[in-house]
Coordinates of C-alpha atoms and ligand atoms in Angstrom, one line a residue:
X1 CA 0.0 0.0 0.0
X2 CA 0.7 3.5 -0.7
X3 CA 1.2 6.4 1.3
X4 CA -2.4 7.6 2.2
X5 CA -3.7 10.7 1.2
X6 CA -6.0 12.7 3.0
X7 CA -8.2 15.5 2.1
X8 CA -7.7 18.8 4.7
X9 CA -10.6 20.5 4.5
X10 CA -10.2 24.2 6.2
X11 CA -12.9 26.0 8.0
X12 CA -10.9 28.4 10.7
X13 CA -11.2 28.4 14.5
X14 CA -8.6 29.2 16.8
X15 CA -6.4 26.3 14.7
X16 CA -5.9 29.0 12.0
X17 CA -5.9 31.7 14.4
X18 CA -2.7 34.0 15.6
X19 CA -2.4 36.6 18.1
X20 CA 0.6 38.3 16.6
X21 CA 2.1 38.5 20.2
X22 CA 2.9 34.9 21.6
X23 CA 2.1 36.5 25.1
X24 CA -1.5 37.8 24.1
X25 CA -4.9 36.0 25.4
X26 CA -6.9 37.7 22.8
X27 CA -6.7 36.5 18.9
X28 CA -8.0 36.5 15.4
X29 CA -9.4 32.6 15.0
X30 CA -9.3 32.1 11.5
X31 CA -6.5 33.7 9.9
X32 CA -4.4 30.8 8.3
X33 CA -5.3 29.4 5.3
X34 CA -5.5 25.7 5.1
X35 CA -2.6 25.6 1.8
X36 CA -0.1 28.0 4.7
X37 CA -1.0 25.4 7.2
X38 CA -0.2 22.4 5.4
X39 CA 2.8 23.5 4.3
X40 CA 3.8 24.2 7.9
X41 CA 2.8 20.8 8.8
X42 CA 5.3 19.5 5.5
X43 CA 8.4 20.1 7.7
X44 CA 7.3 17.4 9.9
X45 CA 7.8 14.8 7.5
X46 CA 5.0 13.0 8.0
X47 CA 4.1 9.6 6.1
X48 CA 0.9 10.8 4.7
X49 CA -0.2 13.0 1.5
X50 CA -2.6 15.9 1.9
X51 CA -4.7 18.0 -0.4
X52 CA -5.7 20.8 0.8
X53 CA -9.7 22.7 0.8
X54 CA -10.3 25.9 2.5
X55 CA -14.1 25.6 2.7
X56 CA -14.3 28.6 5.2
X57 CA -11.8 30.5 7.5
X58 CA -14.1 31.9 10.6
X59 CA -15.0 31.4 14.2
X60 CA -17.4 28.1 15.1
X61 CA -19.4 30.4 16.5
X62 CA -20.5 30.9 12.7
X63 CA -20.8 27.5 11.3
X64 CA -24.2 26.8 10.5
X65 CA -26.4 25.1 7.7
X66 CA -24.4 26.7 4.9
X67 CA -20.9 25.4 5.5
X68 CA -22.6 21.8 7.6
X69 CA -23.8 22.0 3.9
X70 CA -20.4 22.4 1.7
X71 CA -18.7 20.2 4.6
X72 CA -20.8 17.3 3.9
X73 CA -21.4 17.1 0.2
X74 CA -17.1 17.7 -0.1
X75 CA -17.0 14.6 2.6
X76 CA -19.4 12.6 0.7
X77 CA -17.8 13.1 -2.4
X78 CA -14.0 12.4 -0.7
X79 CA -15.7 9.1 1.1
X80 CA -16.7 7.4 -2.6
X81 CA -13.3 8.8 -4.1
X82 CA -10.5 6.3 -4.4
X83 CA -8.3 9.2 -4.7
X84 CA -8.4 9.8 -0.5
X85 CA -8.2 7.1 2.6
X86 CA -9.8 9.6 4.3
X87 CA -10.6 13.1 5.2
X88 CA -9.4 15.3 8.2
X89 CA -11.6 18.5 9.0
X90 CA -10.1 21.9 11.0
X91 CA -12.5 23.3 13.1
X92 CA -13.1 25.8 16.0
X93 CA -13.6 24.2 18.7
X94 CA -16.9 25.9 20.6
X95 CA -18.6 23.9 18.2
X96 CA -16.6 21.1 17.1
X97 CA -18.9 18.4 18.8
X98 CA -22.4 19.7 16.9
X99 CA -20.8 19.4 13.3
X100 CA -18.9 16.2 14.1
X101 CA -22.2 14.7 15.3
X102 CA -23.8 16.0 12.6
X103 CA -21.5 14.4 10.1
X104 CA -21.8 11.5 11.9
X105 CA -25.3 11.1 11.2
X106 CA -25.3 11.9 7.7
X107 CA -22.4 11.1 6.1
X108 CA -21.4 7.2 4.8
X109 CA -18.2 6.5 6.7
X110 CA -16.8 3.7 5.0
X111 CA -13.5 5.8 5.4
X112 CA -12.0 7.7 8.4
X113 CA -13.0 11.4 9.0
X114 CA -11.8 13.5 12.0
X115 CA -12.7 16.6 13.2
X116 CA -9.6 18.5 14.9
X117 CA -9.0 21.8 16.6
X118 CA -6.8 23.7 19.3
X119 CA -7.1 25.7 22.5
X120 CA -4.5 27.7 21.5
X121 CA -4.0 30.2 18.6
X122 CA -0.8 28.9 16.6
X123 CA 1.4 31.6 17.7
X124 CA 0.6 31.4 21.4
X125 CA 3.2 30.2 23.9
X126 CA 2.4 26.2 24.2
X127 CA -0.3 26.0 21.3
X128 CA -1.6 22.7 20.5
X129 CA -3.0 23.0 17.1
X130 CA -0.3 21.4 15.3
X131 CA 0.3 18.4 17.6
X132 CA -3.2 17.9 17.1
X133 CA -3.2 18.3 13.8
X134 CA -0.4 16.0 13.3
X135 CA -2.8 13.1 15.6
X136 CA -5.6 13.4 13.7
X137 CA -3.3 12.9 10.8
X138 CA -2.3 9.6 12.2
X139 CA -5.6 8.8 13.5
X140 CA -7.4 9.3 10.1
X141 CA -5.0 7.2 8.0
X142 CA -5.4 4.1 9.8
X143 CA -8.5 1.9 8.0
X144 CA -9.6 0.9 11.6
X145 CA -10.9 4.4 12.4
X146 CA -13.7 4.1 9.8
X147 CA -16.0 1.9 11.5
X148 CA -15.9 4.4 15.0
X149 CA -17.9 6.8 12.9
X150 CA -16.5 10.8 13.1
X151 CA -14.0 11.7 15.2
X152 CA -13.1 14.7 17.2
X153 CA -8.9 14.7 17.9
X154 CA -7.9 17.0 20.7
X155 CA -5.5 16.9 23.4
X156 CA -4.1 13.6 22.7
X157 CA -7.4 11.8 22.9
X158 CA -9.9 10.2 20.1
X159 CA -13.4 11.0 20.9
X160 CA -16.7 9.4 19.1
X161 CA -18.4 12.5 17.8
X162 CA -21.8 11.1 19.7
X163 CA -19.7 11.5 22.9
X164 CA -17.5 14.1 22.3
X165 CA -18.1 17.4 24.5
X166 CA -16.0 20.8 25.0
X167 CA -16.0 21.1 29.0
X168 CA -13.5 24.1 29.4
X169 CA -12.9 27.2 27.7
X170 CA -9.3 27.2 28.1
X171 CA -6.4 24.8 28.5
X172 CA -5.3 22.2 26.5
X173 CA -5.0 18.8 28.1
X174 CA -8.9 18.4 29.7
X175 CA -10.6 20.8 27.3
X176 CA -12.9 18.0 25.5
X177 CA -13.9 15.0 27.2
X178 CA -16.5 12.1 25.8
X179 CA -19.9 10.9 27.5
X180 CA -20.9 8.6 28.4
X181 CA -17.7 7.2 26.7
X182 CA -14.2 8.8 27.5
X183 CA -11.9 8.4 24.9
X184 CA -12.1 6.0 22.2
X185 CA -8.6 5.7 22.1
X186 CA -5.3 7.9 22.6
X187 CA -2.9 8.7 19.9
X188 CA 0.6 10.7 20.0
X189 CA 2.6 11.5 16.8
X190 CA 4.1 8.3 17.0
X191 CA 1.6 6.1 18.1
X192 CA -2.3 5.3 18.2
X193 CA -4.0 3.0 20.7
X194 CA -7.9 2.1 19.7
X195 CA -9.9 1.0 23.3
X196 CA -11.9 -1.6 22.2
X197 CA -13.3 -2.5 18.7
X198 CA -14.8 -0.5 15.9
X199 CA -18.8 -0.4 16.5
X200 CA -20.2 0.8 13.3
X201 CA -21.0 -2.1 11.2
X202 CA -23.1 -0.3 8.4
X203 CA -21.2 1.9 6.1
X204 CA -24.0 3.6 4.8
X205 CA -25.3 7.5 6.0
X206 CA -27.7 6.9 8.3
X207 CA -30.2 9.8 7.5
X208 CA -30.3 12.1 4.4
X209 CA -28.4 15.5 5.4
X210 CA -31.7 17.7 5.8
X211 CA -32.4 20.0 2.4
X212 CA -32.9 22.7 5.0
X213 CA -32.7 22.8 8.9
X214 CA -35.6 23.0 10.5
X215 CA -36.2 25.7 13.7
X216 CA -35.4 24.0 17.3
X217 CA -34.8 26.1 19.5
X218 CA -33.1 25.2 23.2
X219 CA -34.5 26.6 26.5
X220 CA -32.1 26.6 29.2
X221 CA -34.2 25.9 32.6
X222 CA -33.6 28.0 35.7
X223 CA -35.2 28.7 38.7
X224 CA -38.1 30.7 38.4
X225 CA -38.8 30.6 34.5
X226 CA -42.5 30.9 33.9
X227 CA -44.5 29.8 30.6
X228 CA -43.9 32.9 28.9
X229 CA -40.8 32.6 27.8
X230 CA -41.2 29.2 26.5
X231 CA -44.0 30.2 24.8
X232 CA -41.8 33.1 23.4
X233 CA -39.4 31.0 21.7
X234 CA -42.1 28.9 20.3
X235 CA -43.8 32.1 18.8
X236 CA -41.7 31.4 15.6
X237 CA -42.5 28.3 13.4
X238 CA -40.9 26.1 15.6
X239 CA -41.0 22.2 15.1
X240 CA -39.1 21.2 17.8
X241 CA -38.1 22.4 20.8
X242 CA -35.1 21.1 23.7
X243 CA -35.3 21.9 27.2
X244 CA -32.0 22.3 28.8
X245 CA -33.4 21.0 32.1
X246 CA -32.5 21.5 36.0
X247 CA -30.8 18.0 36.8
X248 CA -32.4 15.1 35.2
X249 CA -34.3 17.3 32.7
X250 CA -36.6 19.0 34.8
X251 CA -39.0 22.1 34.4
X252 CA -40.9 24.4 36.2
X253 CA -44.2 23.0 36.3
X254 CA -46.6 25.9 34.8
X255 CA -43.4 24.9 31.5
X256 CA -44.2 21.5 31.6
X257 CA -47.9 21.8 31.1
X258 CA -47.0 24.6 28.5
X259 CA -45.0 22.3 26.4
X260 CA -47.5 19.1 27.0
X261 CA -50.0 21.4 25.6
X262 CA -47.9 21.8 22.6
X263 CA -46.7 18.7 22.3
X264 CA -50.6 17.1 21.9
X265 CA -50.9 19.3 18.8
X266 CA -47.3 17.8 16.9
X267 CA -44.6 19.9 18.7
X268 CA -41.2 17.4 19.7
X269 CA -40.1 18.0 23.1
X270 CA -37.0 16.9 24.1
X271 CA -36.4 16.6 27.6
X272 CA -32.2 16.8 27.9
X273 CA -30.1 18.2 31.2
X274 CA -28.4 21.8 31.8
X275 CA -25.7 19.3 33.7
X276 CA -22.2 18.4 32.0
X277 CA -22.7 14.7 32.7
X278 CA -27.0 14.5 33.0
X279 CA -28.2 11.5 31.9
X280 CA -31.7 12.0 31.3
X281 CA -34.4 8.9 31.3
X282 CA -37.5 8.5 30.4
X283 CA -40.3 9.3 33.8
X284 CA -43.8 7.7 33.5
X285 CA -45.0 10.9 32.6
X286 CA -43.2 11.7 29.4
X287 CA -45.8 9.2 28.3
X288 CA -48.6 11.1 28.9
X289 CA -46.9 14.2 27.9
X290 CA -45.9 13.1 24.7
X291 CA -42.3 13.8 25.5
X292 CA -38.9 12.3 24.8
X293 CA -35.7 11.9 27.1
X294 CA -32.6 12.5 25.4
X295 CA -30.4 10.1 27.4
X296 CA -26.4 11.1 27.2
X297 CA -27.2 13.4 24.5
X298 CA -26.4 17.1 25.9
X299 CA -28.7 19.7 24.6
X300 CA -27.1 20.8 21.4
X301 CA -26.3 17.5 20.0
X302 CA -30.1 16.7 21.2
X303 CA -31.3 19.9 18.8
X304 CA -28.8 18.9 16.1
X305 CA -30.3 15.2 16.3
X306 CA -33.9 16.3 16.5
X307 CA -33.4 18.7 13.6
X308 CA -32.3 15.7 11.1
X309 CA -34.9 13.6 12.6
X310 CA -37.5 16.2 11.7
X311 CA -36.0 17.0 8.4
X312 CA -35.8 13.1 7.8
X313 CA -39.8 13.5 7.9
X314 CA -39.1 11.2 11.4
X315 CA -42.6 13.1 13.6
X316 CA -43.4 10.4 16.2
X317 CA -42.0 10.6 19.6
X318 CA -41.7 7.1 20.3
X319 CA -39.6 6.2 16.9
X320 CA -38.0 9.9 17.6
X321 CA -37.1 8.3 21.5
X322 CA -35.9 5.0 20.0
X323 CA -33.3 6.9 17.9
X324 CA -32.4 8.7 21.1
X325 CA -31.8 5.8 22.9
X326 CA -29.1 4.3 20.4
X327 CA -27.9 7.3 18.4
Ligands
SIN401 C1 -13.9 28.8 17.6 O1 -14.6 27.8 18.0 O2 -13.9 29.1 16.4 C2 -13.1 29.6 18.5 C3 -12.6 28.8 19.7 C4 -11.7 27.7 19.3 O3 -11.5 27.3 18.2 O4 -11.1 27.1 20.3

């Protein structure tokens, strides 16, 4: 075999962004173009071949259906092209784990594709984007990673994009961790260790990448929040809507019997937890109520699943909870 080749496909983030003083907190994310930063990453020497796509250069904070849109009909065109082995994507990382999921859900992955960012601008005192860069590197040329789904490559560690989660806001080592997996595997420069076997059997996309996103909004829960401003965000043409919930999901009750109204006449409510770890069940009421639990899913991957499950013309809560409970 060959050296593999992998296609680099650019969309900014504080990988691509520079300071102009190594000593500065504040920075520019996406400022480096992904043809500069592989030819950086050319003086490493590595044993791989990369072709290089800049498919946007700007904050996370600004990906959205336009470029999830460009990212995943350049990905589905790399996965059926002999040409790559597989496909590495540079990303910011606040929302890294919503387009990796995404992906994940939509793309055929019968080849490796990893998601990578960095903490750290690249001209920053200790900045990890091209030691990540140079993992995911490793990580998405070896075969095995194709049947683990996306990945997200920071800090040394291989997440699942269904479990990957940003938990800090700065430093390096602990700022992505998975749940309800940890790591999937750990991988330096010179080495990659998989935990346990690949899981995804079926090659194929499992939905169709929605023709257009439709509005699901998130309500974060807090003491004292009355129906009105539930109702509020619903005043749109919402479909959907996610309750970032105190502890296991839970909502002031005047909310509840607001979104259970709602929820007879066709809106989805998922019930998912404002806590880093929540596991949310199903109670014996979301029965009645009509709602779904969205088990390890935090609240944005829970909106970015419920949005391709609506948009996949998927409307009742029970199939809707059966995808949540294996997604
Ligand atoms: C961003 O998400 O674009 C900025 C933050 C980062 O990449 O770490």
């Amino acid at each position: 075999m060959g050296r593999p080749k992998l296609l680099v496909l650019g969309t900014g983030g504080t990988i691509a962004g520079v300071a102009g003083d190594a000593m500065r907190h504040d920075y520019r994310p996406g400022q480096i173009g992904i043809e500069d930063w592989l030819a950086d990453a050319g003086k490493f020497a590595l044993d791989v071949d990369f072709a290089g796509e800049q498919i946007a250069n700007i904050g996370s904070e600004d990906i959205g259906p336009t470029v999830w849109a460009k990212l995943h009909a350049r990905l589905e065109s790399a996965v059926e092209d002999p040409a790559y082995d597989g496909a590495i994507v540079t990303h910011g990382t606040d929302t890294a784990e919503e387009t990796a999921f995404l992906l994940d859900l939509t793309l055929p992955l019968a080849k490796p594709v990893v998601l990578v960012g960095a903490m750290r601008p690249a001209d920053a005192v200790g900045s990890d984007g091209m030691r990540n860069f140079v993992n995911a590197a490793r990580v998405a040329s070896d075969p095995e990673a194709a049947g683990r789904g996306v990945l997200l490559v920071m800090g040394d560690r291989v997440l699942a994009a269904r479990d990957a989660r940003k938990v800090r806001t700065r430093g390096t080592d602990d700022a992505f961790r998975g749940f309800p997996r940890g790591a999937v595997g750990i991988v330096t420069p010179a080495s990659l260790e998989w935990f346990g076997k690949p899981w995804r059997e079926e090659a194929a996309a499992r939905f169709v990448f929605p023709g257009a996103f439709p509005h699901v909004p998130i309500l974060y829960a807090a003491g004292g929040i009355d129906a009105a401003q539930a109702d509020a965000l619903l005043a749109s043409d919402a479909r959907g809507i996610v309750v970032a919930g105190v502890g296991e999901g839970n909502m002031p009750d005047p909310v509840r019997r607001l979104l259970a109204a709602r929820a007879r006449d066709g809106l989805i409510v998922v019930r998912a937890s404002r806590v880093d770890e929540g596991l949310v069940d199903r109670e014996p009421e979301d029965d009645a109520n009509r709602f779904v639990a969205a088990r390890a899913l935090n609240p944005q991957k829970a909106r970015t699943l419920l949005m391709v499950l609506l948009a996949n013309g998927v409307t009742d809560p029970a199939r809707i909870q059966g995808v949540f409970d294996n997604p």
